[in-house]
PDB file of C-alpha atoms and ligand atoms in Angstrom:
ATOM      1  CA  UNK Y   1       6.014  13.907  -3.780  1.00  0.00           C
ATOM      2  CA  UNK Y   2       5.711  16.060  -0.606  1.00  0.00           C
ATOM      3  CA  UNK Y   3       5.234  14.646   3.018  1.00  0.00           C
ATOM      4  CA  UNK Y   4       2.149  15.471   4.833  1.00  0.00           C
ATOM      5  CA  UNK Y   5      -0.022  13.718   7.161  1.00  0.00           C
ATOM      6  CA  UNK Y   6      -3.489  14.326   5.694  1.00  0.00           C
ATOM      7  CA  UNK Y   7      -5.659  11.257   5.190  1.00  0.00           C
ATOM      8  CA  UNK Y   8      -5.233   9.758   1.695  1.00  0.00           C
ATOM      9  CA  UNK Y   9      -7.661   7.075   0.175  1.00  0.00           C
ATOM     10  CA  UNK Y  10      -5.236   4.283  -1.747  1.00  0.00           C
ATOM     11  CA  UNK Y  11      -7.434   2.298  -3.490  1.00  0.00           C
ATOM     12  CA  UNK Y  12      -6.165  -1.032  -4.397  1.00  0.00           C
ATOM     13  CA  UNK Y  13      -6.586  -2.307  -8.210  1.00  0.00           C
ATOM     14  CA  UNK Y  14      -6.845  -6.026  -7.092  1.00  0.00           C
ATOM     15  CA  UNK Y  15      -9.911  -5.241  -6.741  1.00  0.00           C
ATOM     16  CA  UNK Y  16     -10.244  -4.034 -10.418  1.00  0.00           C
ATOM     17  CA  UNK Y  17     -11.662  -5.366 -13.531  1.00  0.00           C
ATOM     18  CA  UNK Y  18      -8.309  -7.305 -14.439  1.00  0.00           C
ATOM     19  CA  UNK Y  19      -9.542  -6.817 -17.977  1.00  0.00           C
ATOM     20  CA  UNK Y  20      -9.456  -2.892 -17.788  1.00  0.00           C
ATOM     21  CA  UNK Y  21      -6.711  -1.584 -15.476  1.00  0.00           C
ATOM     22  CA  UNK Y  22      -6.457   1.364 -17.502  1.00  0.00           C
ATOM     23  CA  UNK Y  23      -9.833   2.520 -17.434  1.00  0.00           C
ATOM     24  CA  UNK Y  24     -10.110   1.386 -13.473  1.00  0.00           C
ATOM     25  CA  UNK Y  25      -7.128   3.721 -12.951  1.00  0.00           C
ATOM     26  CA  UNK Y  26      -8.487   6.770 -14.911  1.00  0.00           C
ATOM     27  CA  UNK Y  27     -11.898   6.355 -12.651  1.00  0.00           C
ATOM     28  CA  UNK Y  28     -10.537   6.101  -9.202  1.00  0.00           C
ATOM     29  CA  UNK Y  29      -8.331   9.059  -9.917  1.00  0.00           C
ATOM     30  CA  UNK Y  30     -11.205  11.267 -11.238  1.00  0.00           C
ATOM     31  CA  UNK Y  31     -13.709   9.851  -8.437  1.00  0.00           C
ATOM     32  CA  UNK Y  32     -11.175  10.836  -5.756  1.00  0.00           C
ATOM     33  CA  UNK Y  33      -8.152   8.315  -4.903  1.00  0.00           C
ATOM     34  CA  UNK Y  34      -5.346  10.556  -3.198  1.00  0.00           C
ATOM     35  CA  UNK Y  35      -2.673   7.176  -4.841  1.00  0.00           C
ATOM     36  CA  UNK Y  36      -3.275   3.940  -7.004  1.00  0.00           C
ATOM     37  CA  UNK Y  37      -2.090   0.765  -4.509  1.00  0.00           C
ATOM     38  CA  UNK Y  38      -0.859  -1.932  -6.955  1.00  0.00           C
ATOM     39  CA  UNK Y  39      -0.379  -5.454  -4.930  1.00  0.00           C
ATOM     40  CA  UNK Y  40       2.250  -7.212  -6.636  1.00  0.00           C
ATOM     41  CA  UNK Y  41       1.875 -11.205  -5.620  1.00  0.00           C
ATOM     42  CA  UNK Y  42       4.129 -13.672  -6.718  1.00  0.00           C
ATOM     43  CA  UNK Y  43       2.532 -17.098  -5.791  1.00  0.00           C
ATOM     44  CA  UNK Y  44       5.351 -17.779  -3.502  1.00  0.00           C
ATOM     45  CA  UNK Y  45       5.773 -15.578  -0.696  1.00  0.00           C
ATOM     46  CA  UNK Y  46       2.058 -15.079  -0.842  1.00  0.00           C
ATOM     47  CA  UNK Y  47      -0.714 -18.014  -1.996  1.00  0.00           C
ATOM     48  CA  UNK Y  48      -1.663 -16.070  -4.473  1.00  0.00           C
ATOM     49  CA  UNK Y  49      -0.472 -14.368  -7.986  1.00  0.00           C
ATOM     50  CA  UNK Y  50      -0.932 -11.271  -9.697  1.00  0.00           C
ATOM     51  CA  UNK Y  51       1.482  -9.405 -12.434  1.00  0.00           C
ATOM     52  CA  UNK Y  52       4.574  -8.166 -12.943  1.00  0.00           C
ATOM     53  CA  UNK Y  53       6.659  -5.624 -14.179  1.00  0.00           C
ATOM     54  CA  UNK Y  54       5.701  -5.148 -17.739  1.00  0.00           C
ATOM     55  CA  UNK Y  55       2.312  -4.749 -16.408  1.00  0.00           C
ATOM     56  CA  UNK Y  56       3.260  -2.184 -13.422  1.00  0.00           C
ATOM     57  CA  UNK Y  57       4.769  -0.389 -16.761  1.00  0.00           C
ATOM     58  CA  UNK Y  58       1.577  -0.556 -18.652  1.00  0.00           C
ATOM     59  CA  UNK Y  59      -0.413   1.162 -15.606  1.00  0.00           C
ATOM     60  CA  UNK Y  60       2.023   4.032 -15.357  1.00  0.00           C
ATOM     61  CA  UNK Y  61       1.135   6.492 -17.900  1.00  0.00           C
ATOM     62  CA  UNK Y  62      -2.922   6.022 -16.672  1.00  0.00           C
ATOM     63  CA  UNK Y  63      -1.680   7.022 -13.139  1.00  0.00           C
ATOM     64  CA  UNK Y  64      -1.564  10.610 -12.157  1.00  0.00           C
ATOM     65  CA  UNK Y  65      -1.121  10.960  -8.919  1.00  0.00           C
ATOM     66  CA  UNK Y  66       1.209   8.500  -6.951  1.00  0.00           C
ATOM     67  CA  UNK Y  67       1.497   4.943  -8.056  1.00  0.00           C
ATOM     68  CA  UNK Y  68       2.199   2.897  -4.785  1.00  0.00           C
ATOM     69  CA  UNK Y  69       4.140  -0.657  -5.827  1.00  0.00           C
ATOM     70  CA  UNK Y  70       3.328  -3.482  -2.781  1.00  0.00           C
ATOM     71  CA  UNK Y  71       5.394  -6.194  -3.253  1.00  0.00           C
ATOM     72  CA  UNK Y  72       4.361  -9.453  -1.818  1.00  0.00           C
ATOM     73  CA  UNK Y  73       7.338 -11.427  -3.321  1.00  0.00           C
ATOM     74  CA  UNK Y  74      10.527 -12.788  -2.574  1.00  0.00           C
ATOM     75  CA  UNK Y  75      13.250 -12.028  -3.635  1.00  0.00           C
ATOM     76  CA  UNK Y  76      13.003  -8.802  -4.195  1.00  0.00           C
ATOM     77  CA  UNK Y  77      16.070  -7.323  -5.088  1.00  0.00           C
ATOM     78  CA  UNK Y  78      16.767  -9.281  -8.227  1.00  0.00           C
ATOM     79  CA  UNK Y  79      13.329  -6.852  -9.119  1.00  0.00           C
ATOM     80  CA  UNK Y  80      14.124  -3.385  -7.735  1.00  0.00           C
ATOM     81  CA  UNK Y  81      15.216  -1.548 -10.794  1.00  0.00           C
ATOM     82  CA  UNK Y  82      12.357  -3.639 -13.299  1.00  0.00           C
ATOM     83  CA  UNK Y  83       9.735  -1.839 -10.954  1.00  0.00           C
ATOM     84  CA  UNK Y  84      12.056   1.536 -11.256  1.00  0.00           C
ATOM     85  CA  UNK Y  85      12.139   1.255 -14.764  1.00  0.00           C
ATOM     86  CA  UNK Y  86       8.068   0.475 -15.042  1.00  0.00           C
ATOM     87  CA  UNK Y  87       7.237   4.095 -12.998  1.00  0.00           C
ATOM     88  CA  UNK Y  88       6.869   2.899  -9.244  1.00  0.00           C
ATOM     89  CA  UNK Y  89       6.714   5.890  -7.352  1.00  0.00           C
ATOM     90  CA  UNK Y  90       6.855   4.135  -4.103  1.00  0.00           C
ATOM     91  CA  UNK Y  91       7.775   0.076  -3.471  1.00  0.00           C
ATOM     92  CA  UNK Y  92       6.981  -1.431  -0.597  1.00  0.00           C
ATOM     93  CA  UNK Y  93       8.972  -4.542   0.491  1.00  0.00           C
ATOM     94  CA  UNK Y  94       8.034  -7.451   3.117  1.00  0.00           C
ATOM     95  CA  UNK Y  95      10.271  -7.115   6.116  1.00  0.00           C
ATOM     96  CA  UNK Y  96       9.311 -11.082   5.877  1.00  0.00           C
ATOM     97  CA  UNK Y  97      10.531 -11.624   2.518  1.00  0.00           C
ATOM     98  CA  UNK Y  98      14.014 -12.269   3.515  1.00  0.00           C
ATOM     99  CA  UNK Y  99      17.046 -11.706   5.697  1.00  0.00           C
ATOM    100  CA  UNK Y 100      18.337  -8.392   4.337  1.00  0.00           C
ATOM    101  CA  UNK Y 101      15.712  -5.642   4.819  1.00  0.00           C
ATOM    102  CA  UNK Y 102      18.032  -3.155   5.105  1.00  0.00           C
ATOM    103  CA  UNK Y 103      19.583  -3.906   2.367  1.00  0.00           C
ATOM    104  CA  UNK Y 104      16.238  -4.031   0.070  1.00  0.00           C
ATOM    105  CA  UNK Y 105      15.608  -0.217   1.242  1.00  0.00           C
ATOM    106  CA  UNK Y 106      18.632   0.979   0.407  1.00  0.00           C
ATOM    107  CA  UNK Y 107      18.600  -0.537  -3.150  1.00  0.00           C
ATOM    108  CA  UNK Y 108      15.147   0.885  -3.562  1.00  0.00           C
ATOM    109  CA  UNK Y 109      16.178   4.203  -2.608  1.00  0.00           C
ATOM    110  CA  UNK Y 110      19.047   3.935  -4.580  1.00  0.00           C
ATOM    111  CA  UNK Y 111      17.317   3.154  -7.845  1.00  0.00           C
ATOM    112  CA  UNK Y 112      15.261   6.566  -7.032  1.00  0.00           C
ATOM    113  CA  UNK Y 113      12.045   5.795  -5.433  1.00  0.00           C
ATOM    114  CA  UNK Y 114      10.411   6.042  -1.649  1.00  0.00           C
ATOM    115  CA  UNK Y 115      11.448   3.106   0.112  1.00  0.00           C
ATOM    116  CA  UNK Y 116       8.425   0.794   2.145  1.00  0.00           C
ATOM    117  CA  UNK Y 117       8.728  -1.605   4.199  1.00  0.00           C
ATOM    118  CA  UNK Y 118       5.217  -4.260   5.320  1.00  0.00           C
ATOM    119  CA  UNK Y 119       4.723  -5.948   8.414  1.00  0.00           C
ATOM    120  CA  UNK Y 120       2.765  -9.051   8.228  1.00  0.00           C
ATOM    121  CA  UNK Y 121       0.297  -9.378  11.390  1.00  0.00           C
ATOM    122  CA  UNK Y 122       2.368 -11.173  13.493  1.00  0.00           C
ATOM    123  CA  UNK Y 123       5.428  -8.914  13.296  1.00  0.00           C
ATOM    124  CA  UNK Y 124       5.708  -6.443  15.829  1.00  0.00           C
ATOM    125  CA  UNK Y 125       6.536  -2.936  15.601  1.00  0.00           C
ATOM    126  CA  UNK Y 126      10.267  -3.376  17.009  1.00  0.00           C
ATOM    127  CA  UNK Y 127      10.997  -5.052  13.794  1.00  0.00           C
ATOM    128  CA  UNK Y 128      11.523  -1.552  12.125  1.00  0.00           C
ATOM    129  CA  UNK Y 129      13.329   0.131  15.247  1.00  0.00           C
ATOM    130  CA  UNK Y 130      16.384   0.388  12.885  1.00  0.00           C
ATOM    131  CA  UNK Y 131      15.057   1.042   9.703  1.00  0.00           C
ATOM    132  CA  UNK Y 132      13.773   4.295  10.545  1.00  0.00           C
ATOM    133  CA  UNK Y 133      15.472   6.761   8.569  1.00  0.00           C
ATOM    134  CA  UNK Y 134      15.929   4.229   5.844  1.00  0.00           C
ATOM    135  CA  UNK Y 135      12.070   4.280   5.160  1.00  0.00           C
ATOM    136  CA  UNK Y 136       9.090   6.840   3.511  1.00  0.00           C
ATOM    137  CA  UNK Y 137       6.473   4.480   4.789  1.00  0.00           C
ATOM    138  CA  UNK Y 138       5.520   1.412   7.088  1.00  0.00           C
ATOM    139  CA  UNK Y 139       2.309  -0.432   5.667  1.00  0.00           C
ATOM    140  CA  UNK Y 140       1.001  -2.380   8.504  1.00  0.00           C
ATOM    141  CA  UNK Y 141      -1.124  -5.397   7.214  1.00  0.00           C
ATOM    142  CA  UNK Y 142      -4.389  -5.854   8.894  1.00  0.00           C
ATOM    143  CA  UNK Y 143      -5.341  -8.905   6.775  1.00  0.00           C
ATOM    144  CA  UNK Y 144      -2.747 -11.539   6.247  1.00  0.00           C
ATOM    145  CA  UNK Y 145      -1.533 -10.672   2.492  1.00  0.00           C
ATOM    146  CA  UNK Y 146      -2.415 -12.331  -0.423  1.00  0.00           C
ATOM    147  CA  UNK Y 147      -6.419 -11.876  -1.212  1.00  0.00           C
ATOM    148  CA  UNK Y 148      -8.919  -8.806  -1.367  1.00  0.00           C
ATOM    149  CA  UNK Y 149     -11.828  -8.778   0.795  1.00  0.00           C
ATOM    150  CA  UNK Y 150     -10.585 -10.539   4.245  1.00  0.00           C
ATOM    151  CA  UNK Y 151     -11.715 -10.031   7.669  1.00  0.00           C
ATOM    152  CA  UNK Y 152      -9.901  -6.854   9.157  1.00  0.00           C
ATOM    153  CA  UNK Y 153      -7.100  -7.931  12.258  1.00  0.00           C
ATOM    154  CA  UNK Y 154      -6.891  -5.162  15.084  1.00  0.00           C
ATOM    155  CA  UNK Y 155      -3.551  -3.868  14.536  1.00  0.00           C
ATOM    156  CA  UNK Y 156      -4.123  -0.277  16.650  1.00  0.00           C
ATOM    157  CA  UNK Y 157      -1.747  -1.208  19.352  1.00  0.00           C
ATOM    158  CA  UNK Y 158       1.135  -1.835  16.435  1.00  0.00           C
ATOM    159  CA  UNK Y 159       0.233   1.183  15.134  1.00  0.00           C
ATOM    160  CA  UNK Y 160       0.538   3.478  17.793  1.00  0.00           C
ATOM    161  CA  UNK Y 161       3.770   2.226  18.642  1.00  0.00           C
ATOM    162  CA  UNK Y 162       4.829   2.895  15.056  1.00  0.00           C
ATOM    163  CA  UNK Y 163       3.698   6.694  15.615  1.00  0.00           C
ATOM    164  CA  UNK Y 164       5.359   7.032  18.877  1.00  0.00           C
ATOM    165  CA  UNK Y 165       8.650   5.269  17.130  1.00  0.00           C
ATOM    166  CA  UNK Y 166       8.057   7.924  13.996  1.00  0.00           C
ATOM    167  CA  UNK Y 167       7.879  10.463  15.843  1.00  0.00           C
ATOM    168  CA  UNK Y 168       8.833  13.584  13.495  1.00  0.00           C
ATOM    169  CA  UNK Y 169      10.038  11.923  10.981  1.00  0.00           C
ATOM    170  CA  UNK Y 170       8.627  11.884   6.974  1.00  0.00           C
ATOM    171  CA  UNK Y 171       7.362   8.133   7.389  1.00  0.00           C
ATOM    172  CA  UNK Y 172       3.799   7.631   6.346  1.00  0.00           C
ATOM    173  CA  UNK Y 173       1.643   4.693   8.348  1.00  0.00           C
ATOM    174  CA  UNK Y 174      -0.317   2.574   5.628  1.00  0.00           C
ATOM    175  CA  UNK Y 175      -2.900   0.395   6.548  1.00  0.00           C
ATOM    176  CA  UNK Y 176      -3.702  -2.393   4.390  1.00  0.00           C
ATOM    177  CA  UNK Y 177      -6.408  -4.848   4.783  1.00  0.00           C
ATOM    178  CA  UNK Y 178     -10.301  -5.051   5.644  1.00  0.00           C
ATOM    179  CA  UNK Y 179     -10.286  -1.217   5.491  1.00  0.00           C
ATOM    180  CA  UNK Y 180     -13.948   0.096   5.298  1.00  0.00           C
ATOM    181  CA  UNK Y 181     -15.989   3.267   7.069  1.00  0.00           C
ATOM    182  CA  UNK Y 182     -16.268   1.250  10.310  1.00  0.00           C
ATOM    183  CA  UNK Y 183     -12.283   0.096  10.561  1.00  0.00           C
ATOM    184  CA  UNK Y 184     -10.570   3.344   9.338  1.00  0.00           C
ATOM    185  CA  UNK Y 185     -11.505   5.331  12.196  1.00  0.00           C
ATOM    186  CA  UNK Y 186      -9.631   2.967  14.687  1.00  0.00           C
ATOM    187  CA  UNK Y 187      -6.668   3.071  12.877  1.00  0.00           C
ATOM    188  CA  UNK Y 188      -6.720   6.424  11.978  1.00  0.00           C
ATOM    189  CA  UNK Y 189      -7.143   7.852  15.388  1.00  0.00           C
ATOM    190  CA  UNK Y 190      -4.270   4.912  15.964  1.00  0.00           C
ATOM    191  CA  UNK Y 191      -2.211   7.586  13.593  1.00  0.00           C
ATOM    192  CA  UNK Y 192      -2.473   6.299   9.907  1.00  0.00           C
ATOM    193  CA  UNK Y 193      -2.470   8.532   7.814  1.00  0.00           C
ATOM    194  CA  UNK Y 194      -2.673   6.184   4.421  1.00  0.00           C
ATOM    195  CA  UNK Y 195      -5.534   4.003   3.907  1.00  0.00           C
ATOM    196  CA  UNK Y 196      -5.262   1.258   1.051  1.00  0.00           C
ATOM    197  CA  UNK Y 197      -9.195  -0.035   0.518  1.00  0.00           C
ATOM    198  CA  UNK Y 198      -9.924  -2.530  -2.234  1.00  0.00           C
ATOM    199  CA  UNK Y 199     -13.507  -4.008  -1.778  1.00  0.00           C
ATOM    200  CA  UNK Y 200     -14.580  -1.002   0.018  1.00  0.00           C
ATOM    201  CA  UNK Y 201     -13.134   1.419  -3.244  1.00  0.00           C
ATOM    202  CA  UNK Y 202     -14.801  -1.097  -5.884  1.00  0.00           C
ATOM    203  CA  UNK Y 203     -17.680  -2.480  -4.428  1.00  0.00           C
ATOM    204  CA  UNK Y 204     -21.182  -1.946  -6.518  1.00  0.00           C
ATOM    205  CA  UNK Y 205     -19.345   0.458  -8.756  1.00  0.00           C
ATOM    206  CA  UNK Y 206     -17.435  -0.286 -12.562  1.00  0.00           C
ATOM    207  CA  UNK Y 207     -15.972   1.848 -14.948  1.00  0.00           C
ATOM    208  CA  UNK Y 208     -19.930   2.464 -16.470  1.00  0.00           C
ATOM    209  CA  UNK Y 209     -20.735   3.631 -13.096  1.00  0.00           C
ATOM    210  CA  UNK Y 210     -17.538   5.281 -11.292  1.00  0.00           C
ATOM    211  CA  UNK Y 211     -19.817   7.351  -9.161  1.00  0.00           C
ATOM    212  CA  UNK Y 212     -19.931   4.338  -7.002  1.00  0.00           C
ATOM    213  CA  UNK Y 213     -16.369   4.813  -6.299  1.00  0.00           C
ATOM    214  CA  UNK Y 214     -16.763   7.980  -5.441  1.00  0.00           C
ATOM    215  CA  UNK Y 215     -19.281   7.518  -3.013  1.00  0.00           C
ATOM    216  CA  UNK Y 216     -17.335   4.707  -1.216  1.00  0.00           C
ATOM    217  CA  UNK Y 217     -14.593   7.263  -0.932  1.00  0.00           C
ATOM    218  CA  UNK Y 218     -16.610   9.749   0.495  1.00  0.00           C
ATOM    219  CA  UNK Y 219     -17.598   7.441   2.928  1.00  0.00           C
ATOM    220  CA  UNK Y 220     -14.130   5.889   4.205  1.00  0.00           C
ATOM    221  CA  UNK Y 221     -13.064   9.967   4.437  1.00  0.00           C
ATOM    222  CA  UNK Y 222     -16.296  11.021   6.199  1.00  0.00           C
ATOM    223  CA  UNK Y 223     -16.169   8.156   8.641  1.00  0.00           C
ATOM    224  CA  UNK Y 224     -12.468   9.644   9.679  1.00  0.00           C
ATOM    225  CA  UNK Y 225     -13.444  13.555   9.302  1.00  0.00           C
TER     226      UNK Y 225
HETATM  227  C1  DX5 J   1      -3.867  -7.899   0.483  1.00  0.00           C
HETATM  228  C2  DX5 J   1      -3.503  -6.701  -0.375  1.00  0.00           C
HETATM  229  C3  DX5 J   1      -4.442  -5.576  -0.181  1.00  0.00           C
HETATM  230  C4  DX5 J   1      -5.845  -5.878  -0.583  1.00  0.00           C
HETATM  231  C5  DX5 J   1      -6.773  -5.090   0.266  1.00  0.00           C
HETATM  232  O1  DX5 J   1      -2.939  -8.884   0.356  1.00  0.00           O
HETATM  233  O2  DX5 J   1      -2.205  -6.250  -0.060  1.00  0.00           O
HETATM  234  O3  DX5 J   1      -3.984  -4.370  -0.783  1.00  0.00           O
HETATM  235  O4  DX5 J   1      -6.109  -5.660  -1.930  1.00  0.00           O
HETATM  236  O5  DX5 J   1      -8.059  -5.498  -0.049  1.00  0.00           O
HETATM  237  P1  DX5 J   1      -9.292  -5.209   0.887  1.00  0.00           P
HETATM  238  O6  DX5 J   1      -9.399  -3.723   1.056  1.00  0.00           O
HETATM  239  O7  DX5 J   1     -10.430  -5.781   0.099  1.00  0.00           O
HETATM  240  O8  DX5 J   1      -9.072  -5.909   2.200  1.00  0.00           O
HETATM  241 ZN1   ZN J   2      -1.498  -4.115  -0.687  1.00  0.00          ZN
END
């Protein structure tokens, strides 16, 4: 995986056809998706529950670009080299999810992926000040986590503190949450560079008609062009 800053569309599979992941997968990636954003939810840490490991495994061979693991569980740790072993390209951790963050990105690292670390919306941009070269990516929420389809939060203050923190580092800005053509060019001018997009990806469109998801990503990337 190379660093650059281009725009990439990460469309998130909770929106999916739970019943089809596979064939979801294949049609994002031929309609367009730059990576595949799995949420991972664990009922716990977030009100809300999704799948697992063996799943995350079962996805892997269907993705072919970058398959981008967000955790919304705690722990994590005791799960770092399950989602190694299942093909994670990239896992994102919760900086809320417990007391040793550091820790958590150095295990991830260790067990060979990029390392990613989430803010919730009411953690501020400080909270990474030390975890900067410990990190690929910082996924700022804009929704509070744990369900598609939410109002988006104005995070573009938090995020252009991120950039200026960044600075020339290889640390991507994801945005997750309520991420549509009107809300991506705030926080894209803000300096994101990834854009996870659920509803916006999957609404109107299935795998019988993946132009649909095409033309939603065309529209997210024109409204930031
Ligand atoms: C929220 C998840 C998001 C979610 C985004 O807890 O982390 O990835 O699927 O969905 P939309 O784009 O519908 O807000
Ligand atoms: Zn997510």
């Amino acid at each position: 995986m190379s660093f650059d800053r281009s725009v990439k569309i990460a469309p998130s599979i909770l929106s999916a056809d739970f019943a089809n992941f596979g064939a979801e997968i294949r049609a994002i990636e031929a309609e367009g998706a730059d990576w595949v954003h799995v949420d991972v939810m664990d009922g716990h840490f977030v009100p809300n529950l999704t799948f697992g490991p063996p799943a995350v495994k079962a996805f892997r061979p269907h993705v072919k670009t970058v398959m981008d693991v967000h955790l919304m569980i705690t722990p994590v740790d005791p799960y770092i080299d399950a989602y190694a072993e299942a093909g994670a390209d990239i896992l994102t951790a919760h900086i809320e999810a417990g007391p040793h963050i550091h820790r958590t990105l150095q295990a991830i690292r260790g067990a060979g992926m990029k390392a990613g670390v989430a803010l919730n919306p009411g953690t501020p941009a400080e909270a990474v000040a030390h975890l900067l070269d410990l990190t690929d990516l910082i996924c700022v929420m804009t929704v509070n986590p744990g369900f598609g389809g939410q109002k988006f939060i104005d995070m573009t203050a938090k995020i252009r503190t991120l950039r200026q923190m960044i600075g020339d580092r290889p640390v991507h800005i994801e945005i997750d949450g309520g991420v549509d053509p009107k809300t991506a060019p705030l926080v894209v001018e803000a300096g994101a560079d990834v854009l996870v997009a659920g509803s916006a990806v999957f609404k109107g469109g299935s795998v019988d008609n993946p132009g649909v998801y095409g033309d939603n990503m065309r529209a997210i990337r024109a409204s930031v062009a």
